[in-house]
Amino acid sequence: MLSRRGFLRAGIVGGVLLGGAAIVGRSLSGYHLDAVTASRLRALSPKEYLVMQAVARRVLAADADDAPSADAVDVAGAVDTYVAKLPPAVQREVRALLQLVEHGSSLFRGRATRFTHLTPAEQDATLADWQHSSLVVRQRGFQALRTLAFLGYWRDDRTWPLIGYSGPMLPKRAL
Amino acid sequence: MSQAAIESGRDLRGDTTLDCDVVVVGTGAGGAMVARQAARAGLKVIALEEGAYSVPRDFTQREDEMLPLLFQDGGGRTTDDGAIAVLQGRGVGGSTVHNTNLCKRAPAPVLDGWGVDGWRAAELAPHYEVVEHDLSVAPIEESRINRNNAILRRGVEKLGWRGGILSHNRRGCVGSGFCELGCAFDAKQNALKVLIPAAVEAGARVVADCRVERVIVKHGRAVGVQARALREGRPGATVSVRARAVVLAGSAVGSAALALASGLPDPSGRVGRGLRLHPGAAIAGVFDEIIEGWNGIPQSWECTEKLRYDEAPGNDDRTWILTAFAHPIGMASSMPGFGPAHMKLMRLYPRIAVLAAMLHDRSEGSIGVSSGGRPVVKYALDAADQRALLGGMRACAEILFAAGARQVIVPFASPLVLSSTRELDSIVAHGYRPLDPLLTAVHPMGTLALGRVVDERGRWHGADGAWVADGSLFPTSLGGPPQLSIYAAGHKVAGHLVESLR
């Protein structure tokens, strides 16, 4: 029922703008991910992983020291695992969204700077811009990005003590 | 039933052609019921399901693992503007695998208001009775009401409002609280557990991981379907099924999209139109007491104070109020914002109660098909529905305060945090605009409606041999959980179908 939340909201993502973002994204380079992590990726490219990691660090910026960091629970890796299970068309949308936030943010803010190169404060401002934008594509993009980050974070047993969640009755299985 | 009784498209080697009397597209409440009934009547039945076949041991109670397995687009399906998440099942058993087991007949004023022969409340009653018997429908025991639902009850009773206990289709429930991720304890008496095994036992073939791409129409008659076996979500071998009857039962989204993609005749001009969603908004109350709403049966109590089945244009009391708790990923997604402020909200998790106002909507959306063949859901709330929804959200907040909430959080993009009932009107004053607040819908209906696209038996106008047996049939929204009505509709349509093929 209603407790079944929609959380990806990346159906959001279609359209000319994102298609363009995907094309632009492919033409740029300069992203360095360690070989071990890169070799594990199933859906995202190393660049997309790094963009997701940058988004996750801001979306999941903690209010206190006891919270594991987004990097500590490898949010971007978990998002990659999740996205790999989605239909190919949805995978393309998610990847296009990550290209858009990386390159489209500067487009909107009037500066030619990638999201991953912004300071944390600038990244926060960019995400807030998207959240409150009058452009539906950006609002939708914001919702999709933050929910992907939430999925990657709150799935992890190590985050549950923060919120007192007792977790599943079943033991975790090796997949 | 052994797992081998269900076939998988993954195992099909090379293109395949099959023959049968009835091919059923989709295995949720409607499709599974038709498959069982038609097979029991001696017809040769093949049921095709886009998603996987899962058994209780597959339900791991982990959101990140179950969302891709049990939901369309991994839970990411939305309206085309992203304003409403449209959560739909994917897999053998359809949405009955992940729903919270609410069983309620459609209200008599709604059914009678349709004016469709055979679908008035008294006429549909025998079908409901069969379903209620077969699925062991019974009221939840008082002792099983969890703390979140007890909050709802406390608030409603304190206000002197109308409310009551709900009925479910569950047996042997351990109260794990993971209904929405599939039941690992096999307590759901649903299409997956009850109807599909009975259909297979009666001789039906059920093929999972097989997506129907087109209904084949020849000389004005539906004569089968063209499908693709899926392997890791990617299309493989072609599966052609020749049949005397084709039953669309892939939901009000999937069936309409398939009909449009197939070019089924549309003499009424209503194929894919008339979509209703029951969109809902969640409101959170912060309490001093520990609630831990994730424990126990998720939804056992309802408030109907703001739900009147009065078709007058000025009736804004059109929300059904119930609890809406979620596990951490779902909760995080429904809380506004990001960063430290969001995490601070998440720390309130054990002391939060969540209610939702689900709209008995009148706004009409539509289904389209993208160039890539995927369904496109178009829907926007009209002004009256916006008013009704905001009124329902206000009522949720009022209930939470009456139950003792210290604060109420209304998840607008810039969240409202209310400290007393004096501030309730700020919810209505804020107004609604798409994506603010985010809405969720789990009950698409109405896109292949009775009396318009199909006749009162569920038979397609303009294409013999095509039938509909899912929530697409309902000409209006129901104002309550539709699963019982979809099972009953499947039972009724199956009767007409069997009769027509004899």
XYZ file of C-alpha atoms in Angstrom:
677
model
C 0.000 0.000 0.000
C 1.259 3.530 0.555
C 4.145 2.400 2.634
C 5.575 1.008 -0.550
C 7.437 4.143 -1.407
C 8.515 5.184 -4.813
C 12.057 5.909 -4.436
C 13.902 6.066 -7.611
C 11.832 8.594 -9.531
C 14.191 8.265 -12.429
C 11.424 7.630 -14.839
C 12.002 11.241 -14.541
C 14.900 11.065 -16.525
C 14.068 10.752 -20.185
C 14.046 13.479 -22.708
C 16.297 15.483 -24.887
C 18.185 17.088 -22.047
C 19.361 13.824 -20.622
C 20.068 12.362 -24.001
C 22.339 15.329 -24.604
C 23.968 14.861 -21.244
C 24.796 11.287 -22.096
C 26.474 12.317 -25.320
C 28.474 15.094 -23.689
C 29.457 12.784 -20.875
C 30.941 10.218 -23.185
C 33.182 12.802 -24.792
C 34.951 13.795 -21.581
C 37.594 12.013 -19.593
C 39.891 12.570 -16.617
C 38.235 10.326 -14.009
C 40.403 8.000 -12.007
C 39.027 5.094 -10.052
C 41.182 2.386 -8.562
C 41.420 -0.717 -10.703
C 39.879 -3.073 -8.143
C 36.729 -0.983 -7.711
C 36.483 -0.343 -11.428
C 36.692 -4.042 -12.171
C 33.731 -4.751 -9.896
C 31.336 -2.334 -11.610
C 28.454 -3.977 -13.411
C 26.352 -1.065 -14.640
C 28.120 2.234 -14.052
C 31.288 3.433 -15.683
C 34.145 4.519 -13.403
C 33.198 8.123 -14.112
C 29.551 7.524 -13.226
C 30.628 5.751 -10.063
C 32.693 8.780 -9.059
C 29.814 11.163 -9.752
C 27.483 9.003 -7.688
C 30.072 8.917 -4.920
C 30.311 12.715 -4.946
C 26.525 13.070 -4.810
C 26.261 10.511 -2.020
C 28.826 12.296 0.120
C 26.616 15.407 0.136
C 23.215 13.731 0.325
C 24.436 11.629 3.244
C 26.541 14.258 4.973
C 26.162 13.363 8.637
C 24.781 15.402 11.498
C 27.153 13.743 13.990
C 30.331 11.687 14.145
C 28.679 8.343 14.813
C 27.310 8.001 11.274
C 29.334 5.868 8.867
C 30.337 7.903 5.842
C 28.922 7.290 2.380
C 32.351 6.072 1.344
C 32.623 3.705 4.298
C 29.536 1.799 3.207
C 30.384 2.223 -0.493
C 27.115 3.838 -1.477
C 28.173 4.183 -5.106
C 29.035 0.484 -5.266
C 25.650 -0.466 -3.858
C 23.946 1.797 -6.383
C 25.879 0.060 -9.138
C 24.676 -3.329 -7.908
C 21.081 -2.104 -7.767
C 21.164 -0.412 -11.168
C 22.589 -3.551 -12.757
C 19.347 -5.353 -11.860
C 17.107 -2.799 -13.583
C 15.819 -3.018 -17.144
C 18.367 -1.745 -19.687
C 16.291 1.333 -20.523
C 16.167 2.383 -16.869
C 19.899 1.765 -16.543
C 20.475 4.156 -19.423
C 18.322 6.776 -17.725
C 20.235 6.545 -14.468
C 23.547 6.815 -16.259
C 22.310 9.811 -18.235
C 21.196 11.451 -14.996
C 24.666 11.076 -13.530
C 26.156 12.658 -16.630
C 23.669 15.488 -16.323
C 24.474 16.294 -12.733
C 28.169 16.202 -13.517
C 28.064 18.474 -16.542
C 24.623 20.040 -16.481
C 25.034 21.644 -13.072
C 27.675 24.043 -14.327
C 25.489 24.770 -17.306
C 22.738 25.892 -14.985
C 24.936 27.812 -12.598
C 26.814 29.673 -15.284
C 30.199 28.145 -14.553
C 32.054 25.543 -16.527
C 32.825 23.280 -13.604
C 32.029 19.635 -13.126
C 30.010 18.666 -10.074
C 32.872 16.481 -8.873
C 35.194 19.497 -8.954
C 32.967 21.779 -6.876
C 33.591 22.384 -3.186
C 31.230 20.593 -0.778
C 29.385 23.862 -0.142
C 28.990 24.430 -3.868
C 27.780 20.876 -4.330
C 25.185 21.400 -1.596
C 24.069 24.598 -3.275
C 23.810 22.787 -6.595
C 21.661 20.027 -5.120
C 19.464 22.616 -3.411
C 19.128 24.437 -6.722
C 17.947 21.246 -8.310
C 15.530 20.513 -5.473
C 13.827 23.877 -5.716
C 14.249 24.416 -9.429
C 11.391 25.564 -11.583
C 12.576 23.036 -14.152
C 10.813 19.751 -13.615
C 13.716 17.750 -15.012
C 15.984 19.088 -12.279
C 13.464 18.511 -9.503
C 13.016 14.970 -10.709
C 16.720 14.518 -11.070
C 17.249 15.650 -7.501
C 14.712 13.156 -6.197
C 16.287 10.340 -8.162
C 19.807 11.173 -7.043
C 18.991 11.418 -3.373
C 16.935 8.255 -3.388
C 19.681 6.307 -5.085
C 22.011 7.577 -2.378
C 19.529 6.603 0.346
C 19.223 3.139 -1.131
C 22.975 2.694 -1.126
C 23.303 3.909 2.453
C 20.336 2.696 4.443
C 20.600 -0.794 2.961
C 23.730 -1.325 4.968
C 23.455 -2.956 8.394
C 26.085 -0.591 9.758
C 23.762 2.390 9.368
C 20.828 0.863 11.208
C 22.030 1.514 14.787
C 21.828 5.247 14.015
C 18.076 5.007 13.693
C 17.341 2.126 16.034
C 16.226 -0.142 13.239
C 16.256 -3.785 14.241
C 16.521 -5.027 10.669
C 15.255 -8.167 8.973
C 14.339 -11.279 10.933
C 16.318 -13.306 8.442
C 20.107 -13.453 8.413
C 21.819 -11.845 5.460
C 22.737 -14.289 2.769
C 25.782 -14.266 0.602
C 24.549 -13.456 -2.869
C 3.860 -26.959 -5.702
C 7.388 -27.638 -6.805
C 9.364 -24.823 -8.315
C 9.723 -26.858 -11.505
C 5.999 -26.540 -12.098
C 6.553 -22.972 -13.195
C 8.537 -22.589 -16.377
C 10.968 -19.782 -17.085
C 11.757 -17.961 -20.287
C 15.399 -18.335 -19.254
C 15.178 -22.015 -20.048
C 13.682 -21.654 -23.505
C 16.116 -22.579 -26.224
C 15.299 -21.050 -29.580
C 12.066 -19.592 -30.860
C 8.942 -21.390 -29.725
C 5.351 -21.609 -30.876
C 2.668 -22.795 -28.487
C -1.032 -23.474 -28.908
C -3.780 -23.165 -26.329
C -7.339 -22.105 -25.737
C -6.564 -19.162 -23.489
C -3.393 -17.151 -23.173
C -3.317 -14.946 -20.088
C -0.957 -11.970 -20.045
C 0.042 -11.308 -16.463
C -0.285 -13.409 -13.333
C -1.466 -10.970 -10.670
C -4.839 -11.091 -8.964
C -6.903 -10.984 -12.162
C -4.704 -13.094 -14.405
C -4.057 -15.827 -11.855
C -7.773 -16.080 -11.164
C -8.624 -16.407 -14.860
C -5.869 -18.993 -15.323
C -7.191 -21.096 -12.466
C -10.827 -20.868 -13.457
C -10.239 -21.519 -17.137
C -7.918 -24.458 -16.432
C -10.402 -25.948 -14.006
C -13.049 -25.671 -16.715
C -10.895 -27.929 -18.880
C -9.459 -25.283 -21.148
C -5.845 -25.381 -22.219
C -4.307 -22.324 -20.548
C -0.939 -20.635 -20.880
C -0.149 -17.728 -18.561
C 2.827 -15.515 -19.391
C 4.555 -13.337 -16.824
C 7.191 -10.715 -17.494
C 8.773 -11.005 -14.056
C 10.379 -13.846 -12.195
C 8.908 -16.704 -10.219
C 9.867 -16.360 -6.576
C 9.337 -18.608 -3.589
C 9.390 -17.622 0.099
C 13.095 -18.321 0.506
C 13.754 -15.683 -2.158
C 12.204 -12.948 -0.014
C 15.222 -11.716 1.923
C 13.500 -8.806 3.731
C 16.087 -6.416 2.317
C 14.796 -3.475 0.359
C 17.709 -3.161 -2.043
C 17.384 -6.800 -3.047
C 13.586 -7.019 -3.232
C 12.858 -3.807 -5.104
C 14.448 -4.963 -8.371
C 12.918 -8.411 -7.957
C 9.320 -7.511 -7.123
C 8.618 -4.096 -8.641
C 8.416 -2.674 -12.132
C 11.536 -0.659 -12.939
C 12.975 -1.611 -9.559
C 10.386 0.596 -7.860
C 11.282 3.556 -10.037
C 8.167 3.812 -12.182
C 6.567 7.240 -11.942
C 4.163 9.475 -13.747
C 5.861 11.222 -16.645
C 6.431 14.363 -14.582
C 7.938 12.369 -11.719
C 5.343 13.705 -9.284
C 3.806 10.363 -8.396
C 5.629 7.107 -7.832
C 3.554 4.321 -9.351
C 4.534 1.135 -7.584
C 3.529 -2.006 -9.388
C 4.368 -5.616 -8.990
C 6.487 -7.648 -11.346
C 6.675 -11.399 -11.097
C 4.423 -14.400 -10.740
C 1.626 -13.256 -8.454
C 1.979 -9.619 -9.519
C 1.313 -6.984 -6.891
C -0.267 -9.559 -4.578
C 3.275 -10.623 -3.698
C 4.257 -7.276 -2.212
C 0.964 -5.745 -1.129
C -0.053 -5.525 2.505
C -3.002 -7.920 2.161
C -5.817 -5.411 2.534
C -9.114 -6.994 1.590
C -12.141 -4.773 1.282
C -15.012 -4.983 -1.137
C -15.569 -1.975 -3.358
C -18.265 0.201 -1.776
C -21.796 -0.334 -3.059
C -22.246 3.327 -4.076
C -19.183 3.062 -6.293
C -20.158 -0.217 -7.945
C -23.790 0.757 -8.322
C -22.759 4.139 -9.658
C -21.040 2.497 -12.618
C -24.397 1.352 -13.900
C -22.822 -1.646 -15.623
C -24.947 -4.780 -15.767
C -23.538 -7.562 -13.648
C -21.235 -5.269 -11.665
C -23.644 -3.832 -9.125
C -22.719 -4.618 -5.553
C -25.371 -7.286 -5.181
C -24.392 -8.897 -8.479
C -20.694 -8.926 -7.699
C -21.232 -10.267 -4.186
C -21.075 -13.965 -5.139
C -17.710 -13.415 -6.768
C -16.392 -11.625 -3.702
C -17.612 -14.520 -1.567
C -15.627 -17.034 -3.592
C -12.499 -14.906 -3.345
C -12.900 -14.288 0.374
C -13.285 -17.991 0.962
C -10.408 -19.065 -1.239
C -8.012 -16.487 0.171
C -9.046 -16.996 3.804
C -10.033 -13.362 4.242
C -10.663 -12.422 7.873
C -10.433 -9.387 10.136
C -7.110 -8.792 11.848
C -7.170 -9.866 15.480
C -7.146 -6.974 17.951
C -3.978 -8.330 19.519
C -2.127 -7.972 16.200
C -2.553 -4.207 15.859
C 0.956 -2.772 15.918
C 1.953 0.494 17.539
C 1.700 2.622 14.426
C -1.828 1.399 13.812
C -2.641 1.832 17.491
C -1.652 5.488 17.112
C -4.090 5.837 14.221
C -6.802 4.193 16.254
C -6.101 6.292 19.333
C -6.279 9.530 17.364
C -9.431 8.598 15.490
C -11.206 7.485 18.645
C -10.161 10.603 20.496
C -11.615 12.757 17.736
C -14.764 10.656 17.631
C -14.174 9.970 13.964
C -15.162 6.932 11.931
C -12.686 4.098 11.689
C -12.218 0.387 12.143
C -10.200 -2.737 11.809
C -9.269 -4.094 8.395
C -9.511 -7.565 6.925
C -6.589 -9.394 5.373
C -5.739 -12.528 3.439
C -3.064 -14.021 5.669
C -2.680 -17.241 7.628
C 0.165 -18.186 9.905
C 1.449 -14.614 9.968
C 4.372 -14.118 12.346
C 4.091 -10.330 12.194
C 7.547 -9.774 10.770
C 6.434 -6.511 9.175
C 8.027 -7.200 5.806
C 4.855 -7.751 3.775
C 5.848 -5.189 1.184
C 9.007 -7.130 0.384
C 7.289 -10.487 -0.078
C 6.466 -12.893 2.751
C 9.368 -15.118 3.729
C 6.991 -17.073 5.960
C 4.524 -17.904 3.186
C 1.591 -16.465 5.146
C 0.066 -14.473 2.307
C -2.904 -16.243 0.823
C -2.400 -14.554 -2.525
C -2.256 -15.267 -6.227
C 1.245 -16.706 -5.896
C 0.391 -19.106 -3.112
C -3.245 -20.001 -3.740
C -4.251 -19.427 -7.349
C -1.160 -20.167 -9.417
C -0.584 -23.596 -7.828
C -4.258 -24.409 -8.359
C -4.025 -23.301 -11.980
C -0.944 -25.455 -12.552
C -2.579 -28.396 -10.828
C -5.538 -28.003 -13.192
C -3.200 -28.148 -16.169
C -2.268 -24.528 -16.867
C 1.251 -23.730 -18.047
C 2.763 -20.713 -16.352
C 5.860 -19.202 -17.951
C 7.773 -16.570 -16.008
C 10.451 -14.277 -17.469
C 8.460 -13.929 -20.659
C 7.323 -10.491 -21.787
C 4.390 -10.178 -24.156
C 5.137 -7.508 -26.731
C 2.124 -7.682 -28.976
C -1.349 -9.092 -29.236
C -1.814 -10.578 -32.681
C -5.025 -9.511 -34.377
C -6.156 -11.084 -37.634
C -9.313 -10.133 -39.440
C -10.607 -8.294 -36.417
C -9.941 -11.165 -34.047
C -7.271 -11.581 -31.371
C -5.604 -14.891 -32.186
C -2.603 -14.957 -29.890
C 0.403 -13.058 -28.646
C 4.002 -12.502 -29.560
C 6.374 -12.583 -26.590
C 10.065 -12.574 -25.818
C 11.772 -14.771 -23.310
C 13.871 -12.719 -20.910
C 17.312 -13.576 -19.640
C 18.784 -11.171 -17.089
C 16.114 -8.735 -18.233
C 17.241 -8.833 -21.838
C 15.026 -10.182 -24.615
C 15.944 -13.541 -26.039
C 13.989 -16.149 -27.942
C 10.633 -15.338 -29.496
C 7.620 -17.079 -28.003
C 4.512 -17.154 -30.177
C 1.296 -18.316 -28.606
C -1.744 -19.086 -30.728
C -4.953 -19.002 -28.745
C -8.703 -18.812 -29.056
C -8.767 -16.068 -26.441
C -6.265 -13.506 -25.204
C -6.770 -12.158 -21.688
C -5.051 -8.898 -20.777
C -4.238 -8.969 -17.076
C -1.054 -6.973 -16.774
C -2.517 -4.076 -14.767
C -4.106 -0.818 -15.815
C -0.677 0.338 -16.935
C 0.668 -2.789 -18.590
C -2.536 -3.960 -20.254
C -3.298 -0.550 -21.714
C 0.258 -0.157 -22.956
C 0.108 -3.587 -24.576
C -3.226 -2.802 -26.222
C -1.851 0.454 -27.597
C 1.377 -1.113 -28.788
C -0.628 -3.854 -30.499
C -3.003 -1.476 -32.217
C -6.064 -3.212 -30.842
C -9.213 -1.627 -32.273
C -10.444 1.337 -30.273
C -13.962 2.202 -31.353
C -14.650 4.064 -28.105
C -11.502 6.154 -28.342
C -10.903 5.311 -24.664
C -8.075 2.796 -24.766
C -5.489 3.918 -22.236
C -7.622 6.780 -20.992
C -9.535 7.240 -17.743
C -6.550 6.321 -15.568
C -7.071 6.649 -11.821
C -4.274 6.090 -9.343
C -5.400 6.598 -5.739
C -2.423 8.918 -5.192
C -1.484 9.370 -1.573
C 0.606 11.624 0.637
C 2.264 10.575 3.881
C 2.422 12.641 7.074
C 4.709 11.820 10.002
C 4.067 12.403 13.678
C 6.877 12.502 16.224
C 6.001 10.930 19.565
C 7.713 10.653 22.913
C 6.942 6.945 23.041
C 8.734 4.243 21.082
C 6.642 3.100 18.130
C 8.995 1.066 15.926
C 6.394 1.014 13.213
C 8.372 -1.438 11.115
C 7.440 -4.233 13.515
C 4.185 -6.133 13.150
C 1.379 -6.088 10.602
C 1.830 -2.843 8.649
C -1.773 -1.879 7.993
C -4.562 -3.133 10.229
C -6.714 -0.084 10.907
C -8.414 2.550 8.750
C -10.068 5.932 9.146
C -13.008 6.633 6.858
C -14.096 9.927 8.390
C -12.933 11.871 5.349
C -14.196 9.396 2.778
C -17.675 9.891 1.338
C -18.777 8.146 -1.826
C -20.789 11.111 -2.946
C -20.314 12.029 -6.575
C -21.346 15.656 -6.047
C -18.688 18.010 -7.469
C -18.316 19.749 -4.118
C -17.472 16.597 -2.171
C -13.914 17.092 -1.002
C -14.116 14.349 1.624
C -12.475 11.795 -0.577
C -9.466 10.467 1.262
C -8.984 7.115 2.897
C -6.591 7.360 5.825
C -4.389 4.530 6.962
C -0.901 3.913 8.221
C 2.078 4.046 5.911
C 5.210 2.960 7.672
C 8.257 1.930 5.687
C 11.605 0.298 6.162
C 14.657 2.602 6.195
C 15.131 3.154 2.466
C 11.457 3.859 1.949
C 11.357 6.112 4.993
C 14.439 8.026 3.916
C 12.930 8.589 0.485
C 9.727 9.965 1.923
C 11.445 12.383 4.282
C 12.274 15.740 2.689
C 15.680 17.214 2.039
C 19.207 15.851 2.251
C 22.402 16.100 4.259
C 22.588 16.610 8.034
C 19.000 17.892 8.297
C 17.702 14.724 6.651
C 19.797 12.486 8.844
C 18.477 14.287 11.893
C 14.952 13.420 10.767
C 15.966 9.798 10.245
C 17.140 9.558 13.847
C 13.533 10.061 14.897
C 12.644 6.807 13.113
C 11.658 4.675 16.149
C 9.414 7.422 17.512
C 7.669 8.287 14.273
C 4.168 7.252 13.295
C 3.220 7.684 9.658
C -0.250 8.109 8.251
C -1.245 8.539 4.639
C -4.198 10.130 2.924
C -5.065 8.147 -0.165
C -7.232 10.010 -2.619
C -10.428 8.581 -4.085
C -9.495 10.457 -7.227
C -11.561 11.808 -10.066
C -8.725 13.232 -12.149
C -8.236 11.233 -15.317
C -4.795 10.333 -16.585
C -3.741 8.197 -19.492
C -1.274 5.565 -20.576
C 0.952 5.942 -23.598
C 3.870 4.003 -25.009
C 7.375 5.405 -25.452
C 9.371 4.949 -28.625
C 11.216 2.176 -26.796
C 7.955 0.405 -26.027
C 7.785 1.286 -22.331
C 4.577 2.495 -20.672
C 4.261 6.219 -20.128
C 1.953 7.242 -17.284
C 0.427 10.692 -17.656
C -1.547 12.035 -14.763
C -2.159 15.383 -13.078
C -4.387 16.177 -10.121
C -7.179 18.597 -10.963
C -8.065 21.440 -8.590
C -10.802 19.519 -6.784
C -8.536 16.538 -6.189
C -5.792 18.828 -4.928
C -8.233 20.300 -2.413
C -9.406 16.871 -1.334
C -5.846 15.599 -0.940
C -4.760 18.580 1.135
C -7.850 18.130 3.296
C -6.897 14.517 3.849
C -3.341 15.488 4.753
C -4.718 17.976 7.250
C -6.880 15.232 8.729
C -3.832 12.959 9.094
C -2.057 15.694 11.028
C -5.106 16.231 13.209
C -5.258 12.523 14.038
C -1.563 12.469 14.910
C -1.924 15.427 17.271
C -5.009 13.864 18.839
C -2.965 10.715 19.429
C -0.313 12.728 21.246
C 2.223 13.705 18.608
C 4.736 16.269 19.805
C 5.358 17.438 16.247
C 3.925 16.696 12.849
C 6.163 16.732 9.782
C 4.534 17.456 6.455
C 7.032 16.487 3.769
C 6.710 19.401 1.416
C 9.917 20.270 -0.455
C 10.458 22.820 2.305
C 8.975 20.735 5.094
C 6.311 22.067 7.399
C 6.969 21.146 11.005
C 3.847 21.741 13.057
C 3.755 21.921 16.834
C 0.046 22.278 17.483
C -3.380 21.994 15.947
C -3.472 25.749 15.584
C -1.115 25.332 12.637
C -3.135 22.727 10.758
C -4.496 25.162 8.224
C -0.975 25.845 6.999
C -1.110 22.502 5.193
C -4.033 23.571 3.057
C -2.606 27.063 2.692
C 0.644 25.650 1.325
C -1.232 24.099 -1.560
C -0.129 21.342 -3.889
C 2.097 21.441 -6.909
C 3.691 18.515 -8.717
C 6.602 17.016 -6.740
C 5.614 19.034 -3.670
C 4.835 16.893 -1.793
C 5.945 13.692 -3.451
C 3.012 11.327 -3.892
C 2.827 7.576 -4.150
C 0.246 5.474 -5.971
C -0.140 1.736 -5.877
C -3.586 1.260 -7.427
C -3.701 2.097 -11.143
C -7.194 1.568 -12.523
C -9.559 2.390 -15.310
C -7.679 2.413 -18.607
C -9.705 -0.286 -20.392
C -12.979 0.452 -18.725
C -16.157 -1.559 -18.568
C -18.869 -0.248 -20.821
C -16.338 1.702 -22.872
C -13.408 -0.358 -24.067
C -14.902 -3.695 -23.064
C -18.438 -4.895 -22.582
C -19.971 -5.934 -19.283
C -18.405 -9.389 -19.644
C -14.905 -8.012 -20.051
C -14.860 -8.723 -23.783
C -13.119 -6.233 -26.039
C -15.286 -4.016 -28.215
C -14.067 -4.380 -31.760
C -11.796 -7.398 -31.476
C -13.314 -10.774 -30.785
C -11.165 -13.025 -28.694
C -9.629 -10.246 -26.588
C -10.613 -9.932 -22.935
C -9.567 -7.833 -19.954
C -9.315 -9.084 -16.366
C -7.516 -6.604 -14.151
C -7.931 -3.186 -12.567
C -8.134 -1.628 -16.016
C -11.793 -2.562 -15.981
C -12.916 -0.185 -13.244
C -14.566 2.909 -14.704
C -13.796 4.990 -11.596
C -11.454 4.764 -8.665
C -12.693 2.562 -5.846
C -11.722 4.608 -2.823
C -10.228 1.556 -1.140
C -7.835 -1.296 -1.746
C -8.576 -2.885 -5.115
C -7.054 -6.332 -4.816
C -10.232 -8.088 -3.690
C -12.169 -6.415 -6.497
C -9.561 -7.416 -9.067
C -9.702 -11.042 -7.915
C -13.520 -10.855 -8.065
C -13.404 -9.253 -11.504
C -11.098 -12.035 -12.679
C -13.531 -14.583 -11.345
C -16.445 -12.960 -13.080
C -14.680 -12.433 -16.416
C -13.379 -16.010 -16.315
C -16.941 -17.270 -16.055
C -17.973 -15.389 -19.178
C -14.813 -16.430 -20.976
C -15.319 -20.115 -20.242
C -18.928 -19.882 -21.325
C -17.938 -18.224 -24.608
C -15.395 -20.928 -25.446
C -17.631 -23.893 -24.762
